[in-house]
Structure formats: structure tokens, C-alpha cells
PDB file of C-alpha atoms in Angstrom:
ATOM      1  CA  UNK A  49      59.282  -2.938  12.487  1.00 52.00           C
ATOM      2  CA  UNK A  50      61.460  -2.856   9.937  1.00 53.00           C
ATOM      3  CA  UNK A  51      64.020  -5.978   9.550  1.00 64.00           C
ATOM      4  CA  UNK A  52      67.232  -4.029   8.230  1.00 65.00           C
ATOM      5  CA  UNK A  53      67.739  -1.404  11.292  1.00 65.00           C
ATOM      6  CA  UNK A  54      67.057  -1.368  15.164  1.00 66.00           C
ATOM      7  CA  UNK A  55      63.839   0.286  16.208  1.00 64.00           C
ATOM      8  CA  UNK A  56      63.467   1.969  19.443  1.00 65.00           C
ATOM      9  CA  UNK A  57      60.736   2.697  21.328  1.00 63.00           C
ATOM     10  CA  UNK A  58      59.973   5.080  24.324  1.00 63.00           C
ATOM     11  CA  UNK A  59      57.531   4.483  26.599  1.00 61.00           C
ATOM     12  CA  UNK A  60      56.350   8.119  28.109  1.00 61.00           C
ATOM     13  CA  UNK A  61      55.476   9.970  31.079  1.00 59.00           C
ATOM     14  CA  UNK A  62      59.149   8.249  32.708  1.00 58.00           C
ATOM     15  CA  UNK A  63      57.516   5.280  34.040  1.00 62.00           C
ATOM     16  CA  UNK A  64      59.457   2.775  35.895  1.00 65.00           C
ATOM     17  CA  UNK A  65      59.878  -0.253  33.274  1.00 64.00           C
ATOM     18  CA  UNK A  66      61.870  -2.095  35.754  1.00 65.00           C
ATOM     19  CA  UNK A  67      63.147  -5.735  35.366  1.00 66.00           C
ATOM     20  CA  UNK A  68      60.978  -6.538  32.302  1.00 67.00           C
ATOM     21  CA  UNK A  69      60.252  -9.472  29.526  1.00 75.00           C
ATOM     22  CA  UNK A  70      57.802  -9.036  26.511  1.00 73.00           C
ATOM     23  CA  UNK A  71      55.149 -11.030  25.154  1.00 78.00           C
ATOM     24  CA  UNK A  72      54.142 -10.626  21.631  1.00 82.00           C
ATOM     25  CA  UNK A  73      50.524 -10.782  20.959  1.00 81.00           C
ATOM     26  CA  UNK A  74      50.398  -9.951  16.901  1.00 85.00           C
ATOM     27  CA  UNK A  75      52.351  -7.537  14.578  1.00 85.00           C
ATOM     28  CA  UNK A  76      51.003  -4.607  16.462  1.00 88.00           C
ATOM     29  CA  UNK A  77      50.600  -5.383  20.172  1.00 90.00           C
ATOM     30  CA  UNK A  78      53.459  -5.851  22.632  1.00 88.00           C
ATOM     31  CA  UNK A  79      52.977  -6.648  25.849  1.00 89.00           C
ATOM     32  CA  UNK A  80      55.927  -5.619  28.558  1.00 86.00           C
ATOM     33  CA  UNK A  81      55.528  -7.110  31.464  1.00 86.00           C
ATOM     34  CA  UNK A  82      57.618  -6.236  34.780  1.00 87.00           C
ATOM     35  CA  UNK A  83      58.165  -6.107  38.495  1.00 87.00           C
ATOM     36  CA  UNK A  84      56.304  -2.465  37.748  1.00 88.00           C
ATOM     37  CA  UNK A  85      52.541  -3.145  35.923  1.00 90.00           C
ATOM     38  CA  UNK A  86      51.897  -4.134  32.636  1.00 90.00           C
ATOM     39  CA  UNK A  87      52.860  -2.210  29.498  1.00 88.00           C
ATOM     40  CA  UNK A  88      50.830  -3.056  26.540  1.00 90.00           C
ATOM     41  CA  UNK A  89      52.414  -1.324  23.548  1.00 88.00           C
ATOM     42  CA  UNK A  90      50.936  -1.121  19.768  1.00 89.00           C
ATOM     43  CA  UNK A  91      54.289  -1.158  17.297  1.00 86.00           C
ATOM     44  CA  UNK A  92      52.034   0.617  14.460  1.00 89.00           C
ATOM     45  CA  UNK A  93      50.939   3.244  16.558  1.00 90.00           C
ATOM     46  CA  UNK A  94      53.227   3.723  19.234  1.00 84.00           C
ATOM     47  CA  UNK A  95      50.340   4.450  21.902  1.00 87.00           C
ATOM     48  CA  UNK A  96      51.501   2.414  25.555  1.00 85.00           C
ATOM     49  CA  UNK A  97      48.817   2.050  28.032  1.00 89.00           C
ATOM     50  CA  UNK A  98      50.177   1.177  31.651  1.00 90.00           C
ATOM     51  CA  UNK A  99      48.159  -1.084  33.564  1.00 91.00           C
ATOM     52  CA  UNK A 100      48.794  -1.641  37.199  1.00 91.00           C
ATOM     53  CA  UNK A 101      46.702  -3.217  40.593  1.00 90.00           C
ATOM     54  CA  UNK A 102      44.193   0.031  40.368  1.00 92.00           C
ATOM     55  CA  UNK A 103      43.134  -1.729  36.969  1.00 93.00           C
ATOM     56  CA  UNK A 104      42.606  -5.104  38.993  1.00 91.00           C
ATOM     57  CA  UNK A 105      46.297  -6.709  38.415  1.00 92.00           C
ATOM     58  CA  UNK A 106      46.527  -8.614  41.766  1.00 89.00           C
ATOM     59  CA  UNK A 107      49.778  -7.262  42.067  1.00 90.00           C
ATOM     60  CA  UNK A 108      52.475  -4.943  39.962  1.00 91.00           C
ATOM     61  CA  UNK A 109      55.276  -7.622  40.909  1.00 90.00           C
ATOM     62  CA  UNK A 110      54.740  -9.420  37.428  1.00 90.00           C
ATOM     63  CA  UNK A 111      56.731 -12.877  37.114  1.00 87.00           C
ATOM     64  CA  UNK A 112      54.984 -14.419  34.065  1.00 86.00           C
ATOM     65  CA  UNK A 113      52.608 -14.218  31.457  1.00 87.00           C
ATOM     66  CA  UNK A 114      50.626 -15.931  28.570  1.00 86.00           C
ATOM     67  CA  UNK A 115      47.850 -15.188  26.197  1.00 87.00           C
ATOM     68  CA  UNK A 116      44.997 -17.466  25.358  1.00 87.00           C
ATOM     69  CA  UNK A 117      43.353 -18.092  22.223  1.00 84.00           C
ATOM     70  CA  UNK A 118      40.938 -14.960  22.471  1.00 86.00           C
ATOM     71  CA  UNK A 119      44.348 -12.776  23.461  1.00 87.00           C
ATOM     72  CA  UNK A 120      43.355 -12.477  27.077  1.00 89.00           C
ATOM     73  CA  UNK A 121      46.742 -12.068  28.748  1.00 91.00           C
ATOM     74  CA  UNK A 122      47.243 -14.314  32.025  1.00 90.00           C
ATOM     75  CA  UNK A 123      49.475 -13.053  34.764  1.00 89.00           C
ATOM     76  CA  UNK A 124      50.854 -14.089  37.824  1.00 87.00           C
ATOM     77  CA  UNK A 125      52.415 -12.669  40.335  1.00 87.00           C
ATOM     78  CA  UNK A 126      53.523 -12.824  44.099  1.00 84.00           C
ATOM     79  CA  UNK A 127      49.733 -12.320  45.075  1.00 84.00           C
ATOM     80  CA  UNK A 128      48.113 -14.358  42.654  1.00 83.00           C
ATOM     81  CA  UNK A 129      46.438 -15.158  39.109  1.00 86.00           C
ATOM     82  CA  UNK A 130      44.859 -12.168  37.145  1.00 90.00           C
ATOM     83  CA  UNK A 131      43.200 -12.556  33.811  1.00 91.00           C
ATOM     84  CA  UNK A 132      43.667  -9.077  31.790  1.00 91.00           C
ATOM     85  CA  UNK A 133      40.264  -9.670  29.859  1.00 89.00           C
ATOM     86  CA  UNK A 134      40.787  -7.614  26.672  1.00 87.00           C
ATOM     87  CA  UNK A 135      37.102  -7.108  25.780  1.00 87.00           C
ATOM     88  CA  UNK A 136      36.653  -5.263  29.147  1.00 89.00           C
ATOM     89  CA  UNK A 137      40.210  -3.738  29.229  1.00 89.00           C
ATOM     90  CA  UNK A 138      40.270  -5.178  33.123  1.00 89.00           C
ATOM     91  CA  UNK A 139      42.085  -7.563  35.455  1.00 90.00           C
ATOM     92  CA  UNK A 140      39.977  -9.889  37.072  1.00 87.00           C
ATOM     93  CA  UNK A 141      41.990 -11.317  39.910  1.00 83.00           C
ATOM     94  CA  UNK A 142      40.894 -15.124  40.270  1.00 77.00           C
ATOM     95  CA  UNK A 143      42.495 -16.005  43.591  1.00 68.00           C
ATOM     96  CA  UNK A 144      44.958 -14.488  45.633  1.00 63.00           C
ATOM     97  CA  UNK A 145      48.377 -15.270  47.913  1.00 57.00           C
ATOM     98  CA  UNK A 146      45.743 -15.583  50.708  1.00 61.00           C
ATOM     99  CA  UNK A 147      44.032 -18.279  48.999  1.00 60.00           C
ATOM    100  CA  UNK A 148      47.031 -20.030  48.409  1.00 55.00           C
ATOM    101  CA  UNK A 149      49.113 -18.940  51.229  1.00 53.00           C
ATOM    102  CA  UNK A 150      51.474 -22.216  50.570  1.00 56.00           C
ATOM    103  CA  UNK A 151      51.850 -21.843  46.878  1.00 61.00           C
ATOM    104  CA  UNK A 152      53.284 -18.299  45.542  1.00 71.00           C
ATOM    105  CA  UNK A 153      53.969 -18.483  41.663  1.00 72.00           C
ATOM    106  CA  UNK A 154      57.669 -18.921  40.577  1.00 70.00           C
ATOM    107  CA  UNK A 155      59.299 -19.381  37.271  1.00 68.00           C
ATOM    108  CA  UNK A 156      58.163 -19.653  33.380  1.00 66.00           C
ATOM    109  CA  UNK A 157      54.846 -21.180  32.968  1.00 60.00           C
ATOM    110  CA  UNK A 158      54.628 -24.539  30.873  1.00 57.00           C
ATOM    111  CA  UNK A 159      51.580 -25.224  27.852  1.00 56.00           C
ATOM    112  CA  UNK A 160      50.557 -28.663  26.933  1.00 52.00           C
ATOM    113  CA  UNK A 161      49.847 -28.299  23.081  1.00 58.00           C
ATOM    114  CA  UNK A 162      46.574 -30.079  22.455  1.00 57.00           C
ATOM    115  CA  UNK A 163      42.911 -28.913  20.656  1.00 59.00           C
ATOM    116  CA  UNK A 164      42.477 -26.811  24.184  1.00 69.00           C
ATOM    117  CA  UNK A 165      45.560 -25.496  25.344  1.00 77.00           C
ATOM    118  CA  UNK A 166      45.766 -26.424  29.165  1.00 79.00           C
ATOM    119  CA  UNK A 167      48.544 -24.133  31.060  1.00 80.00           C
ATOM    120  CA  UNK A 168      50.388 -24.885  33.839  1.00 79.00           C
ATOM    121  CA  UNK A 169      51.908 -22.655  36.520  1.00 79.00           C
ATOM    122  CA  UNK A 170      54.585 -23.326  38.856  1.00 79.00           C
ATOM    123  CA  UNK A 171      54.512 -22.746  42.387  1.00 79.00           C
ATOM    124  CA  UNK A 172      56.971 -22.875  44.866  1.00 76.00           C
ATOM    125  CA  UNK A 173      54.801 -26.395  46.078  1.00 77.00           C
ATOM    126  CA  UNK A 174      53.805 -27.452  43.282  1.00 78.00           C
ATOM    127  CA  UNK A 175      51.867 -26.449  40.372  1.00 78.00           C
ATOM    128  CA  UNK A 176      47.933 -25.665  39.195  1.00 77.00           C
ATOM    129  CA  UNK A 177      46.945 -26.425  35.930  1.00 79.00           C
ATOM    130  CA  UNK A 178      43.246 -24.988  33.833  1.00 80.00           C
ATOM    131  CA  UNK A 179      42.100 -24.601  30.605  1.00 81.00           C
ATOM    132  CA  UNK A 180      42.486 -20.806  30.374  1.00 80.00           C
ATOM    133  CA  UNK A 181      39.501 -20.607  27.544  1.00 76.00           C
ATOM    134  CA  UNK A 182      37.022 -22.489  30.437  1.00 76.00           C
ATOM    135  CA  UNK A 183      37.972 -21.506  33.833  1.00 70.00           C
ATOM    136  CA  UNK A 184      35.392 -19.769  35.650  1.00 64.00           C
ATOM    137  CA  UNK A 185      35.433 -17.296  38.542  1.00 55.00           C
ATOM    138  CA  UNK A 186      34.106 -18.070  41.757  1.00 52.00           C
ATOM    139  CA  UNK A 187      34.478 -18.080  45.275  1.00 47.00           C
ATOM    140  CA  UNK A 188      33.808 -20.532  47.683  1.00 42.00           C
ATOM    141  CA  UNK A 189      31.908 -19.153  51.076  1.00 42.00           C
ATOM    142  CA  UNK A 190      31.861 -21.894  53.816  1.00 40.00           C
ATOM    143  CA  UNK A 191      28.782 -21.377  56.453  1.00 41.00           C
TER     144      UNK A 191
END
């Protein structure tokens, strides 16, 4: 981008953008997210690769992101947490709205600055807090 004159940027095949926000990742990779998928966007090459629910986003409906330290980018939306894992270019949904059927995810998400980053997401009872870099997947099955 250059700092003297207004780029613009077109993302193709006329997809929906919707109400949207960015995260910036680096000097190459911006991520748009929206209330329509997931838009991750390189600035040097101009590629955009859409990412929706059919690439494991719990949901389309995003309300808030943030990237960890190994630029994983966490989402949530009104039917959950997803972790976009970069390495595997996948979501992995980590619980649901039917988990949690009290507590759907609302607002900005706060960070506590410290050696590990702990992130906290607001919900509209409360909040849940993890270490993004540690938290593990797994379900609980009750016999």
C-alpha cells in the first residue's frame, strides 16, 4: 500500500461483504470479517479466499475476531467459538450456541497483555476467558 494515494481493492466473484471490520495480520494479509464469512485478503497479491461454515466457521454471522501468536485467527459468532487454524487452512469449531445456550458472544473482545496473552470474550452473561496458544479441543460425553 502505498502511503501518498488511496488504494482500492475488489474482492471478486460479487460476494456479499456485508457489515464488515478488518483485522490486519502483517503487511500482506488482511482479514475481513463480516455478518457474511471470512475474507482473508493478501495486499501484495491481491488473491481473496472466502471462507464460510462449509470450511468449519461455526457460523457466517461473524461479530469478532483476534489472532494469536502463531496467526491463528479466533472468531466468534452467534453459534459459537471457531479457531481458523492457518497450518490446516480450517475452522475447528470448539463449542457451539448449544453448549452455551445462555451465553451467545456480543461485543469487542478484551486481551490481558502478559508473557501468554489470555483473551477474553464477552457474552451476553458474562464472559469466558483461555489462553488461545493452550486451549485444547474436547468434548465432554456424560454416561
Amino acid at each position: 500500500m502505498n502511503e501518498n494515494k488511496i488504494d482500492t481493492f475488489y474482492i471478486e466473484n460479487e460476494i456479499d461483504v456485508g457489515s464488515s471490520s478488518l483485522l490486519v495480520q502483517n503487511d500482506s494479509i488482511v482479514w475481513i470479517y463480516s455478518n457474511n464469512g471470512l475474507f482473508k485478503f493478501n495486499i501484495k497479491t491481491k488473491n481473496t479466499e472466502y471462507i464460510t461454515n462449509s470450511d468449519g466457521l461455526a457460523d457466517n454471522n461473524i461479530i469478532d475476531t483476534y489472532l494469536d501468536s502463531q496467526s491463528n485467527v479466533w472468531l466468534t459468532s452467534p453459534k459459537g467459538l471457531t479457531k481458523f487454524d492457518i497450518a490446516e487452512n480450517k475452522g475447528i469449531t470448539f463449542f457451539s450456541s448449544s453448549d452455551y445456550v445462555s451465553h451467545q458472544f456480543i461485543g469487542n473482545h478484551y486481551t490481558f497483555k502478559q508473557p501468554k496473552p489470555k483473551i477474553i470474550f464477552f457474552t451476553s452473561n458474562g464472559f469466558i476467558s483461555f489462553y488461545p496458544d493452550i486451549f485444547c479441543h474436547f468434548k465432554i460425553i456424560f454416561l
